[in-house]
Amino acid sequence: MIKLDEFGIKLKEKGKDAHYTIKWSPLSKADRWTINAKVPSVAGIYEVYWMDDHEHLRMLSVGQTHYGGLRSELRRLTDPELNGDAVARKTLEDEEIWFRYAPCNSAKMMADVIWFFQATYFPEKNDAEHSGRFEKIYMNESAPDKLIWVP
């Protein structure tokens, strides 16, 4: 059984800079039984990937969830019967889907982290907003898997 304190987000403030450390859950293949059994119903951030023909992971989404928690949001995002987006639904039906998560109960911390990821991964379509508390945001990630994904 996964303990909630095994994964998550920590913040160290240095002056006007934020230094976040994210400890991700192990990467897991998405299916309703795995998500229901392993993912907690708490707030947090997540990444969802699909596996291409060359066995490379490709980012499908990165985001945060508050109400309902990680379990219900990952179920909604990874199940073609629950996902309302037609493009995503096609990918979910045709490809192998993977996910990882990091619990966090601070909306401001999650906003900073998601803003950083979207600015880094998708700078041309970054619509996320950070908390406004820091001049610079730095990120350090730790994961039990050696994750390499292709944009």
JSON list of C-alpha atoms in Angstrom, two decimals:
[
{"chain": "A", "resi": 1, "resn": "MET", "atom": "CA", "xyz": [0.00, 0.00, 0.00]},
{"chain": "A", "resi": 2, "resn": "ILE", "atom": "CA", "xyz": [1.28, 3.47, -0.90]},
{"chain": "A", "resi": 3, "resn": "LYS", "atom": "CA", "xyz": [1.81, 5.92, 1.93]},
{"chain": "A", "resi": 4, "resn": "LEU", "atom": "CA", "xyz": [0.86, 9.51, 1.15]},
{"chain": "A", "resi": 5, "resn": "ASP", "atom": "CA", "xyz": [4.10, 10.89, 2.61]},
{"chain": "A", "resi": 6, "resn": "GLU", "atom": "CA", "xyz": [6.19, 8.86, 0.13]},
{"chain": "A", "resi": 7, "resn": "PHE", "atom": "CA", "xyz": [5.42, 11.29, -2.70]},
{"chain": "A", "resi": 8, "resn": "GLY", "atom": "CA", "xyz": [4.65, 14.97, -2.90]},
{"chain": "A", "resi": 9, "resn": "ILE", "atom": "CA", "xyz": [5.93, 18.50, -3.31]},
{"chain": "A", "resi": 10, "resn": "LYS", "atom": "CA", "xyz": [8.21, 20.40, -0.96]},
{"chain": "A", "resi": 11, "resn": "LEU", "atom": "CA", "xyz": [9.12, 24.09, -1.08]},
{"chain": "A", "resi": 12, "resn": "LYS", "atom": "CA", "xyz": [12.23, 25.91, 0.11]},
{"chain": "A", "resi": 13, "resn": "GLU", "atom": "CA", "xyz": [12.13, 29.67, -0.13]},
{"chain": "A", "resi": 14, "resn": "LYS", "atom": "CA", "xyz": [15.38, 31.57, -0.67]},
{"chain": "A", "resi": 15, "resn": "GLY", "atom": "CA", "xyz": [14.68, 35.28, -0.68]},
{"chain": "A", "resi": 16, "resn": "LYS", "atom": "CA", "xyz": [12.27, 35.91, -3.53]},
{"chain": "A", "resi": 17, "resn": "ASP", "atom": "CA", "xyz": [12.99, 32.55, -5.20]},
{"chain": "A", "resi": 18, "resn": "ALA", "atom": "CA", "xyz": [11.12, 29.26, -4.86]},
{"chain": "A", "resi": 19, "resn": "HIS", "atom": "CA", "xyz": [12.96, 25.94, -4.96]},
{"chain": "A", "resi": 20, "resn": "TYR", "atom": "CA", "xyz": [10.47, 23.10, -5.38]},
{"chain": "A", "resi": 21, "resn": "THR", "atom": "CA", "xyz": [11.24, 19.41, -5.06]},
{"chain": "A", "resi": 22, "resn": "ILE", "atom": "CA", "xyz": [8.75, 16.97, -6.50]},
{"chain": "A", "resi": 23, "resn": "LYS", "atom": "CA", "xyz": [8.87, 13.32, -5.56]},
{"chain": "A", "resi": 24, "resn": "TRP", "atom": "CA", "xyz": [6.72, 11.50, -8.12]},
{"chain": "A", "resi": 25, "resn": "SER", "atom": "CA", "xyz": [4.86, 8.25, -7.63]},
{"chain": "A", "resi": 26, "resn": "PRO", "atom": "CA", "xyz": [6.06, 5.30, -9.70]},
{"chain": "A", "resi": 27, "resn": "LEU", "atom": "CA", "xyz": [4.92, 5.44, -13.31]},
{"chain": "A", "resi": 28, "resn": "SER", "atom": "CA", "xyz": [1.86, 3.20, -13.70]},
{"chain": "A", "resi": 29, "resn": "LYS", "atom": "CA", "xyz": [-0.13, 1.89, -16.62]},
{"chain": "A", "resi": 30, "resn": "ALA", "atom": "CA", "xyz": [-3.57, 3.49, -16.51]},
{"chain": "A", "resi": 31, "resn": "ASP", "atom": "CA", "xyz": [-6.55, 1.28, -15.98]},
{"chain": "A", "resi": 32, "resn": "ARG", "atom": "CA", "xyz": [-9.54, 1.81, -13.72]},
{"chain": "A", "resi": 33, "resn": "TRP", "atom": "CA", "xyz": [-8.55, -0.95, -11.28]},
{"chain": "A", "resi": 34, "resn": "THR", "atom": "CA", "xyz": [-4.99, 0.31, -10.78]},
{"chain": "A", "resi": 35, "resn": "ILE", "atom": "CA", "xyz": [-6.17, 3.88, -10.31]},
{"chain": "A", "resi": 36, "resn": "ASN", "atom": "CA", "xyz": [-8.93, 2.89, -7.88]},
{"chain": "A", "resi": 37, "resn": "ALA", "atom": "CA", "xyz": [-6.55, 0.70, -5.88]},
{"chain": "A", "resi": 38, "resn": "LYS", "atom": "CA", "xyz": [-3.40, 2.84, -5.80]},
{"chain": "A", "resi": 39, "resn": "VAL", "atom": "CA", "xyz": [-4.21, 6.52, -6.32]},
{"chain": "A", "resi": 40, "resn": "PRO", "atom": "CA", "xyz": [-5.33, 8.51, -3.25]},
{"chain": "A", "resi": 41, "resn": "SER", "atom": "CA", "xyz": [-8.36, 10.80, -3.28]},
{"chain": "A", "resi": 42, "resn": "VAL", "atom": "CA", "xyz": [-6.36, 13.89, -2.35]},
{"chain": "A", "resi": 43, "resn": "ALA", "atom": "CA", "xyz": [-5.34, 17.08, -4.14]},
{"chain": "A", "resi": 44, "resn": "GLY", "atom": "CA", "xyz": [-2.17, 17.03, -6.21]},
{"chain": "A", "resi": 45, "resn": "ILE", "atom": "CA", "xyz": [-0.49, 17.24, -9.58]},
{"chain": "A", "resi": 46, "resn": "TYR", "atom": "CA", "xyz": [-0.32, 14.62, -12.30]},
{"chain": "A", "resi": 47, "resn": "GLU", "atom": "CA", "xyz": [1.21, 13.78, -15.67]},
{"chain": "A", "resi": 48, "resn": "VAL", "atom": "CA", "xyz": [-0.49, 11.51, -18.22]},
{"chain": "A", "resi": 49, "resn": "TYR", "atom": "CA", "xyz": [1.41, 9.94, -21.13]},
{"chain": "A", "resi": 50, "resn": "TRP", "atom": "CA", "xyz": [0.71, 7.69, -24.10]},
{"chain": "A", "resi": 51, "resn": "MET", "atom": "CA", "xyz": [3.13, 5.13, -25.54]},
{"chain": "A", "resi": 52, "resn": "ASP", "atom": "CA", "xyz": [3.99, 5.57, -29.23]},
{"chain": "A", "resi": 53, "resn": "ASP", "atom": "CA", "xyz": [5.00, 2.91, -31.79]},
{"chain": "A", "resi": 54, "resn": "HIS", "atom": "CA", "xyz": [8.68, 3.28, -30.82]},
{"chain": "A", "resi": 55, "resn": "GLU", "atom": "CA", "xyz": [7.85, 2.68, -27.15]},
{"chain": "A", "resi": 56, "resn": "HIS", "atom": "CA", "xyz": [8.49, 6.31, -26.22]},
{"chain": "A", "resi": 57, "resn": "LEU", "atom": "CA", "xyz": [6.21, 8.06, -23.78]},
{"chain": "A", "resi": 58, "resn": "ARG", "atom": "CA", "xyz": [4.52, 11.19, -25.10]},
{"chain": "A", "resi": 59, "resn": "MET", "atom": "CA", "xyz": [2.92, 13.79, -22.85]},
{"chain": "A", "resi": 60, "resn": "LEU", "atom": "CA", "xyz": [-0.86, 13.81, -23.04]},
{"chain": "A", "resi": 61, "resn": "SER", "atom": "CA", "xyz": [-1.53, 16.18, -20.14]},
{"chain": "A", "resi": 62, "resn": "VAL", "atom": "CA", "xyz": [-0.08, 17.75, -17.04]},
{"chain": "A", "resi": 63, "resn": "GLY", "atom": "CA", "xyz": [-2.30, 19.35, -14.47]},
{"chain": "A", "resi": 64, "resn": "GLN", "atom": "CA", "xyz": [-3.56, 19.73, -10.96]},
{"chain": "A", "resi": 65, "resn": "THR", "atom": "CA", "xyz": [-6.70, 18.72, -9.13]},
{"chain": "A", "resi": 66, "resn": "HIS", "atom": "CA", "xyz": [-8.36, 19.92, -5.96]},
{"chain": "A", "resi": 67, "resn": "TYR", "atom": "CA", "xyz": [-11.92, 18.73, -5.40]},
{"chain": "A", "resi": 68, "resn": "GLY", "atom": "CA", "xyz": [-12.45, 15.04, -5.92]},
{"chain": "A", "resi": 69, "resn": "GLY", "atom": "CA", "xyz": [-8.74, 14.43, -5.83]},
{"chain": "A", "resi": 70, "resn": "LEU", "atom": "CA", "xyz": [-6.20, 12.64, -7.93]},
{"chain": "A", "resi": 71, "resn": "ARG", "atom": "CA", "xyz": [-8.10, 9.35, -8.11]},
{"chain": "A", "resi": 72, "resn": "SER", "atom": "CA", "xyz": [-11.24, 10.76, -9.74]},
{"chain": "A", "resi": 73, "resn": "GLU", "atom": "CA", "xyz": [-9.34, 13.13, -12.04]},
{"chain": "A", "resi": 74, "resn": "LEU", "atom": "CA", "xyz": [-6.98, 10.43, -13.32]},
{"chain": "A", "resi": 75, "resn": "ARG", "atom": "CA", "xyz": [-9.95, 8.10, -13.85]},
{"chain": "A", "resi": 76, "resn": "ARG", "atom": "CA", "xyz": [-11.73, 10.81, -15.85]},
{"chain": "A", "resi": 77, "resn": "LEU", "atom": "CA", "xyz": [-8.65, 11.70, -17.91]},
{"chain": "A", "resi": 78, "resn": "THR", "atom": "CA", "xyz": [-7.56, 8.14, -18.75]},
{"chain": "A", "resi": 79, "resn": "ASP", "atom": "CA", "xyz": [-10.87, 6.39, -19.38]},
{"chain": "A", "resi": 80, "resn": "PRO", "atom": "CA", "xyz": [-12.27, 6.90, -22.90]},
{"chain": "A", "resi": 81, "resn": "GLU", "atom": "CA", "xyz": [-15.81, 6.39, -21.55]},
{"chain": "A", "resi": 82, "resn": "LEU", "atom": "CA", "xyz": [-15.39, 9.28, -19.09]},
{"chain": "A", "resi": 83, "resn": "ASN", "atom": "CA", "xyz": [-13.23, 11.72, -21.08]},
{"chain": "A", "resi": 84, "resn": "GLY", "atom": "CA", "xyz": [-15.32, 14.22, -23.05]},
{"chain": "A", "resi": 85, "resn": "ASP", "atom": "CA", "xyz": [-12.54, 15.38, -25.39]},
{"chain": "A", "resi": 86, "resn": "ALA", "atom": "CA", "xyz": [-12.88, 13.64, -28.78]},
{"chain": "A", "resi": 87, "resn": "VAL", "atom": "CA", "xyz": [-9.15, 13.89, -29.63]},
{"chain": "A", "resi": 88, "resn": "ALA", "atom": "CA", "xyz": [-8.08, 12.58, -26.23]},
{"chain": "A", "resi": 89, "resn": "ARG", "atom": "CA", "xyz": [-10.71, 9.83, -26.39]},
{"chain": "A", "resi": 90, "resn": "LYS", "atom": "CA", "xyz": [-9.23, 8.53, -29.67]},
{"chain": "A", "resi": 91, "resn": "THR", "atom": "CA", "xyz": [-5.75, 8.41, -28.10]},
{"chain": "A", "resi": 92, "resn": "LEU", "atom": "CA", "xyz": [-7.12, 6.71, -24.98]},
{"chain": "A", "resi": 93, "resn": "GLU", "atom": "CA", "xyz": [-8.85, 4.06, -27.08]},
{"chain": "A", "resi": 94, "resn": "ASP", "atom": "CA", "xyz": [-5.89, 3.36, -29.38]},
{"chain": "A", "resi": 95, "resn": "GLU", "atom": "CA", "xyz": [-2.80, 3.76, -27.19]},
{"chain": "A", "resi": 96, "resn": "GLU", "atom": "CA", "xyz": [-1.31, 2.49, -23.96]},
{"chain": "A", "resi": 97, "resn": "ILE", "atom": "CA", "xyz": [-1.75, 5.19, -21.28]},
{"chain": "A", "resi": 98, "resn": "TRP", "atom": "CA", "xyz": [0.58, 5.82, -18.32]},
{"chain": "A", "resi": 99, "resn": "PHE", "atom": "CA", "xyz": [0.46, 8.25, -15.39]},
{"chain": "A", "resi": 100, "resn": "ARG", "atom": "CA", "xyz": [2.25, 9.47, -12.30]},
{"chain": "A", "resi": 101, "resn": "TYR", "atom": "CA", "xyz": [1.27, 11.88, -9.55]},
{"chain": "A", "resi": 102, "resn": "ALA", "atom": "CA", "xyz": [2.45, 13.85, -6.53]},
{"chain": "A", "resi": 103, "resn": "PRO", "atom": "CA", "xyz": [0.01, 14.75, -3.74]},
{"chain": "A", "resi": 104, "resn": "CYS", "atom": "CA", "xyz": [-0.07, 18.37, -2.53]},
{"chain": "A", "resi": 105, "resn": "ASN", "atom": "CA", "xyz": [-2.58, 20.24, -0.40]},
{"chain": "A", "resi": 106, "resn": "SER", "atom": "CA", "xyz": [-1.44, 23.77, -1.30]},
{"chain": "A", "resi": 107, "resn": "ALA", "atom": "CA", "xyz": [-3.19, 25.46, -4.22]},
{"chain": "A", "resi": 108, "resn": "LYS", "atom": "CA", "xyz": [-0.41, 28.07, -4.43]},
{"chain": "A", "resi": 109, "resn": "MET", "atom": "CA", "xyz": [2.32, 25.45, -4.63]},
{"chain": "A", "resi": 110, "resn": "MET", "atom": "CA", "xyz": [0.44, 23.50, -7.29]},
{"chain": "A", "resi": 111, "resn": "ALA", "atom": "CA", "xyz": [-0.10, 26.70, -9.31]},
{"chain": "A", "resi": 112, "resn": "ASP", "atom": "CA", "xyz": [3.64, 27.44, -9.26]},
{"chain": "A", "resi": 113, "resn": "VAL", "atom": "CA", "xyz": [4.59, 23.89, -10.25]},
{"chain": "A", "resi": 114, "resn": "ILE", "atom": "CA", "xyz": [2.05, 23.59, -13.06]},
{"chain": "A", "resi": 115, "resn": "TRP", "atom": "CA", "xyz": [3.00, 27.03, -14.37]},
{"chain": "A", "resi": 116, "resn": "PHE", "atom": "CA", "xyz": [6.68, 25.94, -14.42]},
{"chain": "A", "resi": 117, "resn": "PHE", "atom": "CA", "xyz": [5.90, 22.68, -16.24]},
{"chain": "A", "resi": 118, "resn": "GLN", "atom": "CA", "xyz": [3.66, 24.30, -18.82]},
{"chain": "A", "resi": 119, "resn": "ALA", "atom": "CA", "xyz": [6.16, 27.13, -19.41]},
{"chain": "A", "resi": 120, "resn": "THR", "atom": "CA", "xyz": [8.91, 24.52, -19.84]},
{"chain": "A", "resi": 121, "resn": "TYR", "atom": "CA", "xyz": [7.04, 21.84, -21.81]},
{"chain": "A", "resi": 122, "resn": "PHE", "atom": "CA", "xyz": [4.57, 23.93, -23.81]},
{"chain": "A", "resi": 123, "resn": "PRO", "atom": "CA", "xyz": [5.77, 27.57, -23.85]},
{"chain": "A", "resi": 124, "resn": "GLU", "atom": "CA", "xyz": [3.69, 28.41, -26.93]},
{"chain": "A", "resi": 125, "resn": "LYS", "atom": "CA", "xyz": [0.41, 27.50, -25.21]},
{"chain": "A", "resi": 126, "resn": "ASN", "atom": "CA", "xyz": [1.05, 28.13, -21.52]},
{"chain": "A", "resi": 127, "resn": "ASP", "atom": "CA", "xyz": [-2.23, 29.35, -20.06]},
{"chain": "A", "resi": 128, "resn": "ALA", "atom": "CA", "xyz": [-1.36, 28.55, -16.43]},
{"chain": "A", "resi": 129, "resn": "GLU", "atom": "CA", "xyz": [-0.73, 31.27, -13.87]},
{"chain": "A", "resi": 130, "resn": "HIS", "atom": "CA", "xyz": [1.72, 31.00, -10.99]},
{"chain": "A", "resi": 131, "resn": "SER", "atom": "CA", "xyz": [0.91, 32.19, -7.49]},
{"chain": "A", "resi": 132, "resn": "GLY", "atom": "CA", "xyz": [2.76, 35.50, -7.91]},
{"chain": "A", "resi": 133, "resn": "ARG", "atom": "CA", "xyz": [4.69, 35.00, -4.68]},
{"chain": "A", "resi": 134, "resn": "PHE", "atom": "CA", "xyz": [8.14, 34.51, -6.23]},
{"chain": "A", "resi": 135, "resn": "GLU", "atom": "CA", "xyz": [10.39, 36.20, -8.78]},
{"chain": "A", "resi": 136, "resn": "LYS", "atom": "CA", "xyz": [11.97, 32.92, -9.91]},
{"chain": "A", "resi": 137, "resn": "ILE", "atom": "CA", "xyz": [10.82, 29.32, -9.65]},
{"chain": "A", "resi": 138, "resn": "TYR", "atom": "CA", "xyz": [13.23, 26.38, -9.74]},
{"chain": "A", "resi": 139, "resn": "MET", "atom": "CA", "xyz": [12.32, 22.72, -9.93]},
{"chain": "A", "resi": 140, "resn": "ASN", "atom": "CA", "xyz": [13.99, 19.48, -8.89]},
{"chain": "A", "resi": 141, "resn": "GLU", "atom": "CA", "xyz": [12.27, 16.19, -9.67]},
{"chain": "A", "resi": 142, "resn": "SER", "atom": "CA", "xyz": [12.77, 12.81, -8.11]},
{"chain": "A", "resi": 143, "resn": "ALA", "atom": "CA", "xyz": [11.12, 9.65, -9.42]},
{"chain": "A", "resi": 144, "resn": "PRO", "atom": "CA", "xyz": [11.59, 5.93, -8.93]},
{"chain": "A", "resi": 145, "resn": "ASP", "atom": "CA", "xyz": [11.51, 5.47, -12.72]},
{"chain": "A", "resi": 146, "resn": "LYS", "atom": "CA", "xyz": [13.94, 6.69, -15.34]},
{"chain": "A", "resi": 147, "resn": "LEU", "atom": "CA", "xyz": [11.34, 8.60, -17.32]},
{"chain": "A", "resi": 148, "resn": "ILE", "atom": "CA", "xyz": [12.26, 9.94, -20.72]},
{"chain": "A", "resi": 149, "resn": "TRP", "atom": "CA", "xyz": [9.44, 11.36, -22.73]},
{"chain": "A", "resi": 150, "resn": "VAL", "atom": "CA", "xyz": [9.23, 12.85, -26.20]},
{"chain": "A", "resi": 151, "resn": "PRO", "atom": "CA", "xyz": [7.35, 16.15, -26.73]}
]
